[in-house]
Amino acid sequence: MMQWLLIMLGGALGAAARLWAAGAVQRLAGGAFPMGTLAVNISGAALLGVLAGAFAGAGETALSAVWAFFAIGLLGSYTTVSAFTLDTLGLLKARRLGLAVLNMAASFALSLLAAAGGYALGAAL
């Protein structure tokens, strides 16, 4: 039961953080490219990598509460495949194929690099 509560609390905080961060980045960046969603997904991947790297090798019980709150709850609702997909669809519908492809490639490649870098950083802690 406690794990469910941690996930719900983390989820609520992560969703609010995503709304704020994505909006702030998009306002600063401007333009048609969904920079807010991209920034949120990359930063979330990096943070999840740090968490996974920091706790690599820890037992399941040592991770359960931390993982439930941060990885499943907070970062699970902070990062978003649904917004990324909708942003890409919007670019395709607007016939902005180049930006749509850039969004897909950048989201995948940069999130993967951020997760790997975060993992290495977390493992070094």
PDB file of C-alpha atoms in Angstrom:
ATOM      1  CA  MET A   1       0.000   0.000   0.000  1.00  0.00           C
ATOM      2  CA  MET A   2       2.832   2.404   0.852  1.00  0.00           C
ATOM      3  CA  GLN A   3       4.412   1.785  -2.555  1.00  0.00           C
ATOM      4  CA  TRP A   4       1.159   2.804  -4.281  1.00  0.00           C
ATOM      5  CA  LEU A   5       1.015   6.028  -2.273  1.00  0.00           C
ATOM      6  CA  LEU A   6       4.624   6.838  -3.137  1.00  0.00           C
ATOM      7  CA  ILE A   7       3.919   6.266  -6.829  1.00  0.00           C
ATOM      8  CA  MET A   8       0.820   8.477  -6.719  1.00  0.00           C
ATOM      9  CA  LEU A   9       2.622  11.280  -4.872  1.00  0.00           C
ATOM     10  CA  GLY A  10       5.614  11.091  -7.196  1.00  0.00           C
ATOM     11  CA  GLY A  11       3.278  11.011 -10.194  1.00  0.00           C
ATOM     12  CA  ALA A  12       1.453  14.144  -9.095  1.00  0.00           C
ATOM     13  CA  LEU A  13       4.709  16.015  -8.537  1.00  0.00           C
ATOM     14  CA  GLY A  14       6.212  14.781 -11.803  1.00  0.00           C
ATOM     15  CA  ALA A  15       3.175  15.839 -13.833  1.00  0.00           C
ATOM     16  CA  ALA A  16       3.250  19.325 -12.303  1.00  0.00           C
ATOM     17  CA  ALA A  17       6.998  19.573 -12.922  1.00  0.00           C
ATOM     18  CA  ARG A  18       6.501  18.531 -16.557  1.00  0.00           C
ATOM     19  CA  LEU A  19       3.824  21.176 -17.096  1.00  0.00           C
ATOM     20  CA  TRP A  20       6.063  23.873 -15.662  1.00  0.00           C
ATOM     21  CA  ALA A  21       9.363  22.792 -17.258  1.00  0.00           C
ATOM     22  CA  ALA A  22       8.002  22.055 -20.735  1.00  0.00           C
ATOM     23  CA  GLY A  23       6.088  25.331 -20.773  1.00  0.00           C
ATOM     24  CA  ALA A  24       9.063  27.373 -19.579  1.00  0.00           C
ATOM     25  CA  VAL A  25      11.447  25.853 -22.126  1.00  0.00           C
ATOM     26  CA  GLN A  26       8.954  26.225 -24.982  1.00  0.00           C
ATOM     27  CA  ARG A  27       8.329  29.880 -24.124  1.00  0.00           C
ATOM     28  CA  LEU A  28      12.078  30.534 -24.150  1.00  0.00           C
ATOM     29  CA  ALA A  29      12.720  28.562 -27.345  1.00  0.00           C
ATOM     30  CA  GLY A  30       9.644  29.650 -29.284  1.00  0.00           C
ATOM     31  CA  GLY A  31       9.055  28.318 -32.775  1.00  0.00           C
ATOM     32  CA  ALA A  32       7.302  25.257 -34.129  1.00  0.00           C
ATOM     33  CA  PHE A  33       9.794  22.681 -32.803  1.00  0.00           C
ATOM     34  CA  PRO A  34       8.562  21.087 -29.532  1.00  0.00           C
ATOM     35  CA  MET A  35      11.679  22.003 -27.541  1.00  0.00           C
ATOM     36  CA  GLY A  36       9.785  21.859 -24.222  1.00  0.00           C
ATOM     37  CA  THR A  37       8.845  18.195 -24.623  1.00  0.00           C
ATOM     38  CA  LEU A  38      12.329  17.348 -25.881  1.00  0.00           C
ATOM     39  CA  ALA A  39      13.997  19.054 -22.903  1.00  0.00           C
ATOM     40  CA  VAL A  40      11.715  17.299 -20.431  1.00  0.00           C
ATOM     41  CA  ASN A  41      12.339  13.877 -21.957  1.00  0.00           C
ATOM     42  CA  ILE A  42      16.119  14.356 -22.098  1.00  0.00           C
ATOM     43  CA  SER A  43      16.360  15.679 -18.537  1.00  0.00           C
ATOM     44  CA  GLY A  44      14.086  12.892 -17.294  1.00  0.00           C
ATOM     45  CA  ALA A  45      16.211  10.261 -19.037  1.00  0.00           C
ATOM     46  CA  ALA A  46      19.349  11.741 -17.472  1.00  0.00           C
ATOM     47  CA  LEU A  47      17.792  11.780 -13.998  1.00  0.00           C
ATOM     48  CA  LEU A  48      16.562   8.206 -14.344  1.00  0.00           C
ATOM     49  CA  GLY A  49      20.047   7.208 -15.479  1.00  0.00           C
ATOM     50  CA  VAL A  50      21.582   8.861 -12.401  1.00  0.00           C
ATOM     51  CA  LEU A  51      19.117   7.039 -10.160  1.00  0.00           C
ATOM     52  CA  ALA A  52      19.714   3.674 -11.839  1.00  0.00           C
ATOM     53  CA  GLY A  53      23.480   4.124 -11.781  1.00  0.00           C
ATOM     54  CA  ALA A  54      23.554   5.243  -8.158  1.00  0.00           C
ATOM     55  CA  PHE A  55      21.582   2.218  -7.032  1.00  0.00           C
ATOM     56  CA  ALA A  56      23.107  -0.362  -9.385  1.00  0.00           C
ATOM     57  CA  GLY A  57      23.746  -3.496  -7.413  1.00  0.00           C
ATOM     58  CA  ALA A  58      21.493  -2.527  -4.496  1.00  0.00           C
ATOM     59  CA  GLY A  59      18.991  -5.106  -3.372  1.00  0.00           C
ATOM     60  CA  GLU A  60      15.321  -4.914  -4.348  1.00  0.00           C
ATOM     61  CA  THR A  61      14.238  -3.953  -0.822  1.00  0.00           C
ATOM     62  CA  ALA A  62      16.762  -1.130  -0.651  1.00  0.00           C
ATOM     63  CA  LEU A  63      15.345   0.315  -3.854  1.00  0.00           C
ATOM     64  CA  SER A  64      11.629  -0.321  -3.573  1.00  0.00           C
ATOM     65  CA  ALA A  65      10.481   2.919  -1.903  1.00  0.00           C
ATOM     66  CA  VAL A  66      13.019   5.127  -3.688  1.00  0.00           C
ATOM     67  CA  TRP A  67      12.343   3.500  -7.055  1.00  0.00           C
ATOM     68  CA  ALA A  68       8.564   3.660  -6.602  1.00  0.00           C
ATOM     69  CA  PHE A  69       8.593   7.375  -5.795  1.00  0.00           C
ATOM     70  CA  PHE A  70      11.270   8.648  -8.177  1.00  0.00           C
ATOM     71  CA  ALA A  71      11.472   6.241 -11.126  1.00  0.00           C
ATOM     72  CA  ILE A  72       7.880   5.061 -11.465  1.00  0.00           C
ATOM     73  CA  GLY A  73       6.033   8.034  -9.980  1.00  0.00           C
ATOM     74  CA  LEU A  74       7.938  11.274 -10.449  1.00  0.00           C
ATOM     75  CA  LEU A  75      10.017  10.531 -13.546  1.00  0.00           C
ATOM     76  CA  GLY A  76       7.344   8.279 -15.048  1.00  0.00           C
ATOM     77  CA  SER A  77       4.896  11.172 -15.181  1.00  0.00           C
ATOM     78  CA  TYR A  78       7.547  13.826 -15.854  1.00  0.00           C
ATOM     79  CA  THR A  79       8.747  12.254 -19.099  1.00  0.00           C
ATOM     80  CA  THR A  80       6.174  11.553 -21.750  1.00  0.00           C
ATOM     81  CA  VAL A  81       5.976   9.473 -24.866  1.00  0.00           C
ATOM     82  CA  SER A  82       2.403  10.610 -25.445  1.00  0.00           C
ATOM     83  CA  ALA A  83       3.320  14.304 -25.731  1.00  0.00           C
ATOM     84  CA  PHE A  84       6.321  13.456 -27.918  1.00  0.00           C
ATOM     85  CA  THR A  85       4.070  11.421 -30.216  1.00  0.00           C
ATOM     86  CA  LEU A  86       1.402  14.118 -30.404  1.00  0.00           C
ATOM     87  CA  ASP A  87       4.030  16.804 -31.077  1.00  0.00           C
ATOM     88  CA  THR A  88       5.427  14.704 -33.932  1.00  0.00           C
ATOM     89  CA  LEU A  89       1.955  14.051 -35.341  1.00  0.00           C
ATOM     90  CA  GLY A  90       1.242  17.787 -35.260  1.00  0.00           C
ATOM     91  CA  LEU A  91       4.417  18.470 -37.220  1.00  0.00           C
ATOM     92  CA  LEU A  92       3.481  15.800 -39.773  1.00  0.00           C
ATOM     93  CA  LYS A  93      -0.052  17.178 -40.142  1.00  0.00           C
ATOM     94  CA  ALA A  94       1.448  20.640 -40.695  1.00  0.00           C
ATOM     95  CA  ARG A  95       3.621  19.065 -43.426  1.00  0.00           C
ATOM     96  CA  ARG A  96       6.805  19.853 -41.555  1.00  0.00           C
ATOM     97  CA  LEU A  97       8.443  16.521 -42.305  1.00  0.00           C
ATOM     98  CA  GLY A  98      11.968  17.733 -41.574  1.00  0.00           C
ATOM     99  CA  LEU A  99      11.026  18.955 -38.094  1.00  0.00           C
ATOM    100  CA  ALA A 100       9.063  15.759 -37.425  1.00  0.00           C
ATOM    101  CA  VAL A 101      12.052  13.580 -38.329  1.00  0.00           C
ATOM    102  CA  LEU A 102      14.376  15.839 -36.335  1.00  0.00           C
ATOM    103  CA  ASN A 103      12.058  15.550 -33.319  1.00  0.00           C
ATOM    104  CA  MET A 104      12.015  11.747 -33.517  1.00  0.00           C
ATOM    105  CA  ALA A 105      15.776  11.422 -34.018  1.00  0.00           C
ATOM    106  CA  ALA A 106      16.711  14.013 -31.403  1.00  0.00           C
ATOM    107  CA  SER A 107      14.293  12.614 -28.828  1.00  0.00           C
ATOM    108  CA  PHE A 108      15.618   9.085 -29.174  1.00  0.00           C
ATOM    109  CA  ALA A 109      19.332   9.817 -29.548  1.00  0.00           C
ATOM    110  CA  LEU A 110      19.624  12.584 -26.960  1.00  0.00           C
ATOM    111  CA  SER A 111      17.481  10.763 -24.386  1.00  0.00           C
ATOM    112  CA  LEU A 112      19.604   7.631 -24.801  1.00  0.00           C
ATOM    113  CA  LEU A 113      22.827   9.635 -24.425  1.00  0.00           C
ATOM    114  CA  ALA A 114      21.417  11.454 -21.395  1.00  0.00           C
ATOM    115  CA  ALA A 115      20.406   8.173 -19.748  1.00  0.00           C
ATOM    116  CA  ALA A 116      23.849   6.661 -20.383  1.00  0.00           C
ATOM    117  CA  GLY A 117      25.609   9.751 -19.063  1.00  0.00           C
ATOM    118  CA  GLY A 118      23.328   9.888 -16.049  1.00  0.00           C
ATOM    119  CA  TYR A 119      23.923   6.213 -15.332  1.00  0.00           C
ATOM    120  CA  ALA A 120      27.696   6.695 -15.455  1.00  0.00           C
ATOM    121  CA  LEU A 121      27.411   9.700 -13.147  1.00  0.00           C
ATOM    122  CA  GLY A 122      25.163   7.840 -10.731  1.00  0.00           C
ATOM    123  CA  ALA A 123      27.451   4.804 -10.692  1.00  0.00           C
ATOM    124  CA  ALA A 124      30.397   7.059  -9.865  1.00  0.00           C
ATOM    125  CA  LEU A 125      28.648   8.520  -6.797  1.00  0.00           C
TER     126      LEU A 125
END
